[in-house]
Short mmCIF file of C-alpha atoms and ligand atoms in Angstrom, two decimals:
data_model
loop_
_atom_site.label_atom_id
_atom_site.label_comp_id
_atom_site.label_asym_id
_atom_site.label_seq_id
_atom_site.Cartn_x
_atom_site.Cartn_y
_atom_site.Cartn_z
CA MET A 273 -46.63 -79.40 -10.38
CA SER A 274 -47.25 -75.80 -11.08
CA VAL A 275 -44.35 -73.77 -12.00
CA ARG A 276 -43.37 -70.87 -9.94
CA VAL A 277 -40.09 -69.13 -10.43
CA ARG A 278 -38.60 -65.94 -8.90
CA ILE A 279 -35.95 -63.33 -9.58
CA ALA A 280 -34.67 -62.19 -5.83
CA PRO A 281 -32.42 -59.25 -6.53
CA SER A 282 -30.74 -57.24 -3.63
CA PRO A 283 -31.55 -53.35 -4.21
CA THR A 284 -27.87 -52.52 -3.13
CA GLY A 285 -27.00 -51.20 -6.47
CA LEU A 286 -28.38 -50.45 -10.19
CA MET A 287 -29.50 -53.61 -11.89
CA HIS A 288 -26.94 -55.30 -13.75
CA VAL A 289 -26.82 -57.41 -16.77
CA GLY A 290 -26.33 -60.41 -14.89
CA THR A 291 -29.45 -59.73 -12.78
CA ALA A 292 -31.47 -59.21 -16.11
CA ARG A 293 -30.32 -62.36 -17.64
CA THR A 294 -31.19 -64.34 -14.68
CA ALA A 295 -34.73 -62.46 -14.71
CA LEU A 296 -35.23 -63.10 -18.33
CA PHE A 297 -34.60 -67.00 -18.02
CA ASN A 298 -36.80 -67.12 -15.07
CA TRP A 299 -39.69 -65.24 -16.98
CA LEU A 300 -39.14 -67.61 -20.05
CA PHE A 301 -39.33 -70.66 -17.70
CA ALA A 302 -42.63 -69.28 -16.27
CA LYS A 303 -44.02 -68.30 -19.69
CA LYS A 304 -43.05 -71.71 -21.27
CA ASN A 305 -44.60 -73.43 -18.73
CA SER A 306 -47.76 -71.28 -18.07
CA GLY A 307 -46.07 -70.72 -14.55
CA VAL A 308 -46.06 -67.80 -12.22
CA PHE A 309 -43.04 -65.35 -12.12
CA VAL A 310 -42.35 -63.61 -8.76
CA LEU A 311 -40.33 -60.57 -7.71
CA ARG A 312 -38.89 -60.76 -4.44
CA ILE A 313 -36.82 -57.85 -3.10
CA GLU A 314 -34.10 -59.07 -0.73
CA ASP A 315 -33.56 -56.09 1.26
CA THR A 316 -32.68 -57.53 4.44
CA ASP A 317 -29.28 -55.91 4.52
CA LYS A 318 -30.83 -52.53 5.74
CA GLU A 319 -27.52 -50.38 5.44
CA ARG A 320 -26.96 -51.20 1.66
CA SER A 321 -30.42 -51.49 0.22
CA LYS A 322 -31.93 -48.38 -1.22
CA ASN A 323 -35.28 -47.43 -2.58
CA GLU A 324 -34.04 -46.15 -5.54
CA TYR A 325 -32.33 -49.21 -6.51
CA GLU A 326 -35.46 -51.19 -5.88
CA GLU A 327 -37.14 -48.66 -8.27
CA ASN A 328 -34.45 -49.14 -10.90
CA ILE A 329 -34.84 -52.89 -10.95
CA ILE A 330 -38.64 -52.43 -11.39
CA GLU A 331 -37.84 -50.18 -14.10
CA GLY A 332 -35.40 -52.31 -15.66
CA LEU A 333 -37.79 -55.45 -15.58
CA GLU A 334 -40.74 -53.16 -17.20
CA TRP A 335 -38.39 -51.92 -19.91
CA LEU A 336 -37.53 -55.45 -20.86
CA GLY A 337 -41.10 -56.33 -20.81
CA LEU A 338 -40.68 -59.04 -17.99
CA ASP A 339 -44.10 -58.70 -16.19
CA TYR A 340 -44.18 -60.62 -12.70
CA GLN A 341 -47.19 -61.72 -11.05
CA GLU A 342 -46.49 -61.47 -7.30
CA PHE A 343 -44.34 -58.92 -5.37
CA TYR A 344 -42.46 -59.26 -2.07
CA ARG A 345 -40.21 -57.41 0.04
CA GLN A 346 -38.34 -59.32 2.70
CA SER A 347 -38.13 -56.48 4.90
CA GLU A 348 -41.79 -56.66 5.33
CA ARG A 349 -41.73 -60.55 6.31
CA THR A 350 -39.60 -60.46 9.56
CA GLU A 351 -42.30 -62.10 11.48
CA ILE A 352 -42.27 -65.00 9.26
CA TYR A 353 -38.64 -65.44 9.37
CA ALA A 354 -38.49 -64.87 13.32
CA ASN A 355 -40.90 -67.90 13.41
CA TYR A 356 -38.60 -69.94 11.74
CA ILE A 357 -35.67 -68.57 13.69
CA LYS A 358 -37.20 -69.67 17.01
CA LYS A 359 -37.83 -73.09 15.45
CA LEU A 360 -34.34 -73.45 14.53
CA LEU A 361 -32.94 -72.32 17.85
CA ASP A 362 -35.48 -74.44 19.85
CA SER A 363 -34.71 -77.68 18.14
CA GLY A 364 -30.91 -76.88 18.61
CA SER A 365 -30.29 -76.41 14.89
CA ALA A 366 -29.50 -73.21 15.42
CA PHE A 367 -27.54 -71.23 18.42
CA TYR A 368 -26.08 -68.05 19.61
CA CYS A 369 -22.62 -67.69 18.97
CA TYR A 370 -20.55 -65.11 20.88
CA HIS A 371 -17.11 -65.16 19.70
CA SER A 372 -15.96 -62.03 19.15
CA PRO A 373 -15.00 -60.64 15.64
CA GLU A 374 -11.22 -60.86 16.65
CA GLU A 375 -11.62 -64.35 17.66
CA LEU A 376 -13.19 -65.25 14.23
CA GLU A 377 -10.50 -63.29 12.37
CA ARG A 378 -7.71 -65.07 14.34
CA GLU A 379 -9.64 -68.34 13.33
CA LYS A 380 -9.68 -67.39 9.95
CA ASP A 381 -6.05 -66.33 9.79
CA GLU A 382 -4.96 -69.78 11.01
CA GLN A 383 -7.24 -71.77 8.52
CA MET A 384 -5.84 -69.59 5.76
CA ALA A 385 -2.45 -70.17 6.91
CA LYS A 386 -2.96 -74.02 6.89
CA LYS A 387 -4.47 -73.56 3.45
CA LEU A 388 -7.75 -74.28 4.72
CA ALA A 389 -11.11 -72.90 3.52
CA PRO A 390 -12.32 -70.38 6.42
CA ARG A 391 -15.09 -71.74 8.28
CA HIS A 392 -16.32 -71.17 11.81
CA LYS A 393 -17.20 -73.95 14.06
CA CYS A 394 -18.49 -73.42 17.47
CA ASP A 395 -17.17 -76.43 19.06
CA GLY A 396 -18.70 -78.68 21.79
CA GLU A 397 -21.10 -76.72 24.15
CA SER A 398 -19.18 -73.60 24.14
CA GLY A 399 -21.21 -71.88 21.79
CA ILE A 400 -24.46 -73.89 22.01
CA ARG A 401 -27.48 -71.94 23.10
CA ASN A 402 -27.87 -72.63 26.60
CA PRO A 403 -29.40 -70.43 29.14
CA ALA A 404 -26.75 -70.23 31.56
CA PHE A 405 -24.17 -69.71 29.16
CA ALA A 406 -26.09 -67.16 27.33
CA LYS A 407 -26.48 -65.40 30.70
CA ALA A 408 -22.71 -65.44 31.39
CA MET A 409 -22.33 -64.11 27.96
CA ALA A 410 -25.09 -61.35 28.42
CA GLY A 411 -22.32 -58.71 28.10
CA ARG A 412 -21.40 -59.71 24.75
CA GLN A 413 -24.83 -60.40 23.45
CA GLU A 414 -24.61 -57.41 20.77
CA SER A 415 -21.73 -59.28 19.34
CA GLY A 416 -23.71 -62.44 19.30
CA ILE A 417 -24.87 -63.83 16.05
CA ILE A 418 -27.10 -66.85 15.37
CA ARG A 419 -25.35 -69.73 13.56
CA PHE A 420 -26.59 -72.85 11.92
CA LYS A 421 -25.37 -76.02 13.80
CA ASN A 422 -23.99 -77.88 10.67
CA PRO A 423 -24.37 -81.57 11.14
CA GLY A 424 -21.58 -82.36 8.66
CA GLY A 425 -21.54 -85.17 5.85
CA LYS A 426 -22.22 -84.97 2.20
CA VAL A 427 -24.96 -82.79 0.77
CA LYS A 428 -26.07 -83.77 -2.63
CA PHE A 429 -28.58 -82.23 -5.26
CA TYR A 430 -29.59 -82.49 -8.87
CA ASP A 431 -28.82 -79.35 -10.61
CA LEU A 432 -31.12 -79.04 -13.85
CA ILE A 433 -28.24 -77.70 -16.04
CA ARG A 434 -25.30 -79.27 -14.30
CA GLY A 435 -26.46 -82.42 -13.18
CA GLU A 436 -25.31 -84.22 -9.68
CA ILE A 437 -23.55 -81.90 -7.39
CA GLU A 438 -22.10 -82.74 -3.97
CA PHE A 439 -20.59 -80.87 -1.22
CA ASP A 440 -18.92 -81.75 1.74
CA SER A 441 -21.10 -79.61 4.28
CA GLY A 442 -18.11 -79.56 6.92
CA LEU A 443 -16.59 -77.12 4.49
CA PHE A 444 -19.23 -74.38 5.70
CA GLY A 445 -18.73 -74.76 9.32
CA ASP A 446 -21.47 -73.51 11.46
CA PHE A 447 -22.46 -70.63 9.12
CA SER A 448 -24.26 -67.41 10.22
CA ILE A 449 -28.14 -67.36 9.56
CA ALA A 450 -29.20 -64.27 11.34
CA LYS A 451 -28.00 -61.40 13.06
CA ASP A 452 -30.71 -61.63 15.87
CA GLU A 453 -34.06 -63.19 16.06
CA HIS A 454 -35.68 -60.69 13.68
CA THR A 455 -32.75 -60.50 11.26
CA PRO A 456 -32.31 -63.21 8.93
CA LEU A 457 -29.32 -63.25 6.90
CA TYR A 458 -29.43 -64.28 3.01
CA ASN A 459 -29.34 -68.18 3.09
CA LEU A 460 -31.76 -68.31 5.74
CA ALA A 461 -34.34 -65.71 4.37
CA ALA A 462 -34.10 -67.16 0.80
CA ALA A 463 -34.61 -70.59 1.78
CA ILE A 464 -37.81 -69.92 3.93
CA ASP A 465 -39.14 -67.59 1.18
CA ASP A 466 -38.54 -70.21 -1.71
CA CYS A 467 -40.34 -72.50 0.47
CA GLU A 468 -43.09 -70.11 1.76
CA MET A 469 -43.67 -68.70 -1.74
CA LYS A 470 -43.79 -72.36 -3.18
CA ILE A 471 -41.05 -71.78 -5.41
CA SER A 472 -40.85 -74.72 -7.55
CA HIS A 473 -37.39 -74.15 -9.39
CA VAL A 474 -34.75 -71.62 -8.49
CA ILE A 475 -32.96 -70.60 -11.62
CA ARG A 476 -29.97 -68.58 -10.60
CA GLY A 477 -26.54 -67.53 -11.41
CA GLU A 478 -23.63 -69.98 -10.88
CA ASP A 479 -21.99 -68.02 -8.18
CA HIS A 480 -24.84 -68.96 -5.88
CA ILE A 481 -24.10 -72.55 -6.34
CA SER A 482 -22.22 -72.88 -2.94
CA ASN A 483 -25.20 -71.49 -1.20
CA THR A 484 -27.34 -74.28 -2.46
CA PRO A 485 -26.10 -76.71 0.05
CA LYS A 486 -26.53 -74.45 2.88
CA GLN A 487 -30.15 -73.86 2.01
CA LEU A 488 -30.62 -77.63 1.75
CA LEU A 489 -29.25 -78.19 5.01
CA ILE A 490 -31.64 -75.51 6.66
CA TYR A 491 -34.77 -77.35 4.65
CA GLN A 492 -33.55 -80.48 6.44
CA ALA A 493 -33.25 -79.25 9.68
CA LEU A 494 -36.80 -77.61 9.28
CA GLY A 495 -38.12 -80.60 7.60
CA LEU A 496 -38.96 -78.96 4.30
CA VAL A 497 -39.02 -80.12 0.97
CA PRO A 498 -36.82 -77.91 -1.34
CA PRO A 499 -37.25 -76.68 -4.67
CA LYS A 500 -35.38 -77.72 -7.88
CA TYR A 501 -32.37 -75.83 -8.81
CA ALA A 502 -30.92 -74.71 -11.92
CA HIS A 503 -27.58 -72.70 -11.87
CA LEU A 504 -26.97 -70.32 -15.15
CA PRO A 505 -23.49 -70.12 -16.44
CA MET A 506 -21.18 -67.38 -15.42
CA ILE A 507 -21.20 -64.28 -17.72
CA LEU A 508 -17.66 -63.57 -18.82
CA GLY A 509 -16.11 -60.74 -20.79
CA THR A 510 -14.47 -61.04 -24.19
CA ASP A 511 -11.09 -62.13 -22.66
CA LYS A 512 -12.86 -64.77 -20.52
CA SER A 513 -12.53 -63.10 -17.09
CA LYS A 514 -15.33 -61.98 -14.99
CA LEU A 515 -17.66 -59.53 -16.72
CA SER A 516 -16.82 -55.72 -15.53
CA LYS A 517 -17.43 -52.41 -16.91
CA ARG A 518 -14.26 -52.53 -18.89
CA HIS A 519 -16.08 -55.06 -21.04
CA GLY A 520 -18.76 -52.52 -21.57
CA ALA A 521 -21.06 -54.01 -18.87
CA ALA A 522 -23.44 -51.51 -17.62
CA ALA A 523 -26.69 -51.25 -15.67
CA LEU A 524 -29.67 -52.09 -17.62
CA THR A 525 -30.95 -48.45 -17.30
CA GLU A 526 -27.73 -47.44 -18.71
CA TYR A 527 -28.37 -49.50 -21.81
CA ARG A 528 -31.62 -47.80 -22.17
CA ALA A 529 -30.09 -44.45 -21.95
CA MET A 530 -27.50 -45.23 -24.61
CA GLY A 531 -30.29 -46.02 -26.86
CA TYR A 532 -30.38 -50.00 -26.97
CA LEU A 533 -33.89 -51.18 -27.55
CA PRO A 534 -35.35 -53.44 -25.22
CA ASP A 535 -36.21 -56.14 -27.97
CA ALA A 536 -32.67 -55.97 -28.89
CA MET A 537 -31.40 -56.61 -25.28
CA PHE A 538 -34.07 -59.31 -24.73
CA ASN A 539 -32.66 -60.84 -27.67
CA PHE A 540 -29.05 -60.45 -26.66
CA LEU A 541 -29.50 -61.37 -23.14
CA VAL A 542 -31.04 -64.99 -24.01
CA PHE A 543 -27.90 -65.94 -25.96
CA LEU A 544 -26.05 -65.21 -22.70
CA GLY A 545 -26.16 -68.77 -21.84
CA TRP A 546 -28.86 -70.36 -24.15
CA ASN A 547 -29.36 -70.76 -28.12
CA PRO A 548 -31.79 -72.21 -30.18
CA GLY A 549 -29.58 -74.96 -31.73
CA ASN A 550 -29.42 -73.29 -35.25
CA GLU A 551 -27.48 -70.41 -36.89
CA LYS A 552 -30.39 -68.19 -36.21
CA GLU A 553 -29.53 -65.15 -34.05
CA ILE A 554 -32.18 -62.68 -34.43
CA LEU A 555 -35.30 -64.15 -32.85
CA SER A 556 -38.48 -62.43 -31.76
CA ARG A 557 -39.87 -62.52 -28.41
CA GLU A 558 -42.46 -65.17 -29.49
CA GLU A 559 -39.72 -67.22 -31.01
CA ILE A 560 -37.64 -67.18 -27.81
CA THR A 561 -40.67 -68.12 -25.58
CA GLU A 562 -41.68 -70.85 -27.98
CA GLN A 563 -38.13 -72.17 -28.12
CA PHE A 564 -36.73 -71.65 -24.56
CA SER A 565 -35.75 -74.71 -22.38
CA LEU A 566 -33.50 -75.12 -19.72
CA GLU A 567 -32.06 -78.22 -21.55
CA ARG A 568 -30.29 -75.96 -23.78
CA VAL A 569 -28.81 -73.99 -21.47
CA GLN A 570 -25.01 -74.48 -21.36
CA LYS A 571 -22.74 -75.17 -18.76
CA SER A 572 -19.75 -73.16 -19.81
CA GLY A 573 -19.21 -69.52 -19.11
CA ALA A 574 -21.35 -67.31 -21.50
CA VAL A 575 -19.27 -64.40 -23.29
CA PHE A 576 -20.83 -60.92 -23.22
CA ASN A 577 -19.81 -59.19 -26.32
CA ILE A 578 -20.97 -55.65 -26.60
CA GLU A 579 -20.03 -55.76 -30.56
CA LYS A 580 -22.44 -58.17 -30.90
CA LEU A 581 -25.05 -56.04 -28.87
CA ASP A 582 -24.64 -53.35 -31.20
CA TRP A 583 -24.85 -55.31 -34.12
CA MET A 584 -28.04 -56.86 -32.89
CA ASN A 585 -29.27 -53.46 -31.78
CA GLY A 586 -28.53 -52.17 -35.32
CA GLN A 587 -30.59 -55.06 -36.75
CA TYR A 588 -33.54 -53.95 -34.35
CA ILE A 589 -33.34 -50.46 -35.27
CA ARG A 590 -33.54 -51.16 -38.88
CA LYS A 591 -36.75 -53.39 -38.27
CA THR A 592 -38.64 -50.51 -36.30
CA PRO A 593 -41.10 -48.44 -38.41
CA ILE A 594 -39.74 -45.05 -39.06
CA ASP A 595 -42.65 -43.45 -36.77
CA GLU A 596 -41.78 -45.57 -33.75
CA LEU A 597 -38.17 -44.99 -34.29
CA THR A 598 -38.70 -41.16 -34.47
CA LYS A 599 -40.52 -41.32 -31.31
CA LEU A 600 -37.74 -43.16 -29.33
CA SER A 601 -35.00 -40.87 -31.26
CA LEU A 602 -36.75 -37.62 -30.10
CA PRO A 603 -35.10 -37.35 -26.61
CA TYR A 604 -31.60 -37.48 -28.31
CA LEU A 605 -32.57 -35.01 -30.77
CA ALA A 606 -34.67 -32.58 -28.83
CA SER A 607 -31.79 -30.88 -27.14
CA GLU A 608 -30.32 -30.54 -30.51
CA GLY A 609 -33.36 -29.21 -31.68
CA LYS A 610 -33.70 -26.49 -29.23
CA LYS A 611 -30.40 -24.82 -30.35
CA SER A 612 -31.75 -23.70 -34.03
CA GLU A 613 -35.05 -22.58 -35.60
CA ILE A 614 -36.19 -24.83 -38.36
CA ASP A 615 -36.90 -23.69 -41.51
CA GLY A 616 -40.55 -22.37 -42.17
CA LYS A 617 -42.11 -25.42 -43.96
CA LYS A 618 -40.42 -27.88 -41.24
CA SER A 619 -41.27 -25.87 -38.30
CA ASP A 620 -43.05 -29.27 -37.16
CA PHE A 621 -40.19 -30.93 -35.30
CA GLU A 622 -41.28 -34.27 -35.38
CA GLU A 623 -41.57 -34.13 -39.12
CA PHE A 624 -38.12 -32.75 -39.52
CA ALA A 625 -36.73 -35.51 -36.99
CA ARG A 626 -38.54 -38.05 -39.18
CA GLN A 627 -36.66 -37.09 -42.11
CA ILE A 628 -33.47 -37.04 -40.12
CA VAL A 629 -34.06 -40.53 -38.44
CA ALA A 630 -35.11 -42.02 -41.80
CA LEU A 631 -31.72 -40.82 -43.01
CA GLU A 632 -29.68 -42.52 -40.50
CA GLN A 633 -31.88 -45.77 -39.69
CA LEU A 634 -29.52 -47.94 -41.67
CA ARG A 635 -26.24 -46.75 -40.01
CA LEU A 636 -27.27 -46.40 -36.40
CA THR A 637 -26.23 -49.07 -33.82
CA LYS A 638 -27.60 -47.18 -30.66
CA LEU A 639 -30.23 -44.36 -30.87
CA SER A 640 -27.55 -42.13 -28.90
CA GLN A 641 -25.40 -41.74 -32.14
CA ILE A 642 -28.06 -39.81 -33.67
CA ALA A 643 -27.42 -36.65 -31.79
CA GLU A 644 -23.74 -36.50 -32.78
CA ARG A 645 -24.17 -37.78 -36.13
CA THR A 646 -26.71 -35.27 -37.04
CA GLU A 647 -26.03 -32.09 -35.31
CA PHE A 648 -25.08 -30.06 -38.20
CA PHE A 649 -28.63 -30.23 -39.23
CA PHE A 650 -29.59 -28.24 -36.12
CA LYS A 651 -26.27 -25.56 -35.81
CA ASP A 652 -26.50 -21.99 -36.89
CA THR A 653 -23.07 -22.09 -38.03
CA LEU A 654 -20.81 -24.94 -38.96
CA MET A 655 -17.31 -24.95 -37.68
CA TYR A 656 -14.59 -26.58 -39.91
CA ASP A 657 -11.48 -26.08 -41.74
CA LYS A 658 -12.05 -24.32 -45.14
CA GLU A 659 -9.27 -26.85 -46.57
CA LEU A 660 -12.10 -29.50 -46.05
CA LEU A 661 -13.96 -27.82 -48.81
CA LYS A 662 -11.32 -28.50 -51.20
CA TRP A 663 -11.64 -31.78 -53.54
CA LYS A 664 -8.40 -33.18 -54.50
CA ALA A 665 -6.13 -30.31 -55.84
CA MET A 666 -8.87 -27.66 -56.09
CA ASN A 667 -7.53 -24.26 -55.03
CA ASN A 668 -9.34 -21.53 -53.52
CA GLU A 669 -10.54 -19.76 -56.47
CA GLU A 670 -11.99 -23.06 -58.00
CA VAL A 671 -13.95 -23.98 -54.92
CA LYS A 672 -15.27 -20.20 -54.84
CA GLU A 673 -16.51 -20.68 -58.18
CA THR A 674 -18.04 -24.07 -57.61
CA LEU A 675 -19.73 -22.76 -54.50
CA GLU A 676 -21.27 -19.79 -56.66
CA LYS A 677 -22.44 -22.41 -59.35
CA LEU A 678 -24.04 -24.51 -56.49
CA GLU A 679 -25.82 -21.40 -55.41
CA GLU A 680 -27.06 -20.36 -58.64
CA LEU A 681 -28.18 -24.19 -59.27
CA LEU A 682 -29.81 -24.82 -55.87
CA GLY A 683 -31.46 -20.97 -56.00
CA GLY A 684 -32.98 -21.84 -59.19
CA ILE A 685 -35.01 -24.69 -57.91
CA PRO A 686 -38.46 -23.60 -56.79
CA GLU A 687 -39.34 -24.41 -53.08
CA LYS A 688 -42.06 -26.75 -54.06
CA VAL A 689 -39.92 -29.04 -55.93
CA TYR A 690 -36.90 -28.93 -53.83
CA THR A 691 -36.53 -32.55 -53.17
CA LYS A 692 -33.69 -34.91 -53.40
CA GLU A 693 -34.60 -36.27 -56.74
CA LYS A 694 -34.79 -32.77 -58.16
CA LEU A 695 -31.55 -31.94 -56.64
CA GLU A 696 -29.84 -35.14 -57.89
CA GLU A 697 -31.22 -34.70 -61.78
CA ILE A 698 -29.89 -31.11 -61.61
CA LEU A 699 -26.66 -31.63 -59.73
CA MET A 700 -25.90 -34.70 -61.64
CA ALA A 701 -26.30 -32.92 -65.11
CA GLU A 702 -23.85 -30.24 -64.21
CA ALA A 703 -21.25 -32.97 -62.68
CA GLN A 704 -21.50 -34.66 -66.01
CA LYS A 705 -20.41 -31.17 -67.60
CA ILE A 706 -17.47 -31.03 -65.05
CA GLY A 707 -16.53 -34.70 -65.76
CA ASP A 708 -15.46 -35.16 -62.11
CA ARG A 709 -18.42 -35.14 -59.87
CA GLY A 710 -16.46 -34.92 -56.54
CA LYS A 711 -15.54 -31.42 -57.86
CA LEU A 712 -19.03 -30.60 -57.46
CA LEU A 713 -20.51 -32.69 -54.77
CA TRP A 714 -17.78 -32.63 -52.26
CA PRO A 715 -17.91 -28.93 -51.69
CA LEU A 716 -21.37 -29.39 -51.51
CA ARG A 717 -21.32 -31.79 -48.89
CA VAL A 718 -18.57 -30.14 -46.72
CA ALA A 719 -20.67 -26.95 -47.17
CA LEU A 720 -23.80 -28.14 -45.84
CA THR A 721 -22.43 -30.55 -43.20
CA GLY A 722 -19.05 -29.36 -42.07
CA ARG A 723 -17.88 -33.03 -42.24
CA LYS A 724 -16.26 -35.28 -44.42
CA ALA A 725 -18.59 -38.17 -43.84
CA SER A 726 -22.23 -37.96 -43.92
CA PRO A 727 -25.42 -39.00 -45.55
CA GLY A 728 -25.53 -38.20 -49.25
CA PRO A 729 -25.52 -34.45 -49.94
CA PHE A 730 -28.84 -34.58 -51.85
CA GLU A 731 -30.81 -36.00 -48.87
CA VAL A 732 -29.21 -33.61 -46.54
CA ALA A 733 -30.03 -30.71 -48.87
CA GLU A 734 -33.71 -31.73 -48.97
CA ILE A 735 -34.02 -31.74 -45.18
CA LEU A 736 -32.01 -28.66 -44.65
CA GLY A 737 -34.17 -26.83 -47.02
CA LYS A 738 -33.50 -24.54 -49.82
CA LYS A 739 -32.96 -21.33 -47.59
CA LYS A 740 -30.66 -23.12 -45.08
CA CYS A 741 -28.63 -24.73 -47.89
CA LEU A 742 -27.97 -21.12 -49.69
CA ALA A 743 -26.96 -19.59 -46.40
CA ARG A 744 -24.63 -22.51 -45.84
CA LEU A 745 -23.09 -21.99 -49.21
CA ARG A 746 -22.68 -18.34 -48.81
CA GLU A 747 -21.08 -19.24 -45.53
CA ALA A 748 -18.52 -21.42 -46.94
CA LYS A 749 -17.58 -18.67 -49.52
CA ARG A 750 -17.01 -16.23 -46.84
CA LEU A 751 -14.87 -18.97 -45.16
CA LEU A 752 -12.53 -19.00 -48.16
N1 LIG B 884 -30.22 -61.62 -3.42
C1 LIG B 884 -29.58 -62.68 -4.12
C2 LIG B 884 -28.79 -61.91 -5.33
O1 LIG B 884 -29.27 -60.65 -5.41
C3 LIG B 884 -30.51 -63.83 -4.75
C4 LIG B 884 -29.88 -64.80 -5.10
C5 LIG B 884 -30.91 -66.01 -5.40
O2 LIG B 884 -31.31 -65.83 -6.36
O3 LIG B 884 -30.82 -67.05 -4.33
O4 LIG B 884 -27.84 -62.32 -5.85
#
């Protein structure tokens, strides 16, 4: 059997991590089995579906590198569904129900009061499609809805992850399947499409498990062969409750904007329900594709831990070649870059950025951090409290003398050899003389960066260049 799988998102919001995880598992299953991965946009809900969300889904898949071989939009397949709806109506497996929303509401309240699962059953002939009845009800046609005539009984299926699953189909009542003959609802459209598109395996979130028996009943009524099913575990927050924004969950494109790398995201997402069976956590796309199998997908909820994502992303940032990382970081630095003119020899912004990125590469967990961490490189004047310039019990006078000494030492280094090695050699020799290197290097760091914590002062000084370093030392003196 050739493997054909699909991701079937509804374009009613930005693509969230859950959808991305489902897409990834389907994509991996297709890759592993030389199969086909289909993107099907489930846009039958006209009010809630939006073009921009469809674009967002496509962008998200592209960013993660999940290529699909076929693309469908349900809104363009109305005729196909209409055919099947007619078949179901003609065979009596579906019927028009004219119960008003108020009647349905009342029925639901009564059932809830009896602690029963709410379901609607159009008993006897009262709701069954029957020309005379339909005519009598003509005035109510607008509120009519097409329901599936539920035969009742048990529905069983074998889930590739969870094993045998059985439902009492009576629990669903006569569930609705279409608003009218041209407007199918989710269960009907999905069932028909999975069959029409020859989907071999439906791999989707556990939240859809109760839809499966409904879809199976539809297949039964139509005499169609259903696909195989695999329901992926729920994604939970670290407190084991349903994943939400407060756990750091966001739309895929929001993670991209925050500076998570697609390879890190790919690696992170696959661990939401799968693991390779050893301790290894950083795996390349190739390794994951090679090792992935549905057999290793867990049943229990998968915990989404944003700290783990940060850690992983940091690992990927360190592995990225510096030129590529610079390119990826430019959007975060560009706005900073415009704020100031860059020293003569470093007029090439990319080269300047490359040095800054190299300096931060080991410390970043996401690219967006780089702007904030390195803004001092781009500022004309730094804002900080002059007290910060003081190392331990130093007084104003001592700091001033130190700044003057620094000006003299830095000023004495020729531009050509104004490198971190040279700076280190000269400044460490001086620090030796003083006996407490903090007395020299602390005021230097603060004068150059305006901060307590920053990369090493020699590296910073080299990147800033001589002219700017001297200007900042003078500025610090002025502050005092
Ligand atoms: N449109 C459904 C969703 O976005 C698809 C469910 C399915 O995969 O069948 O959740």
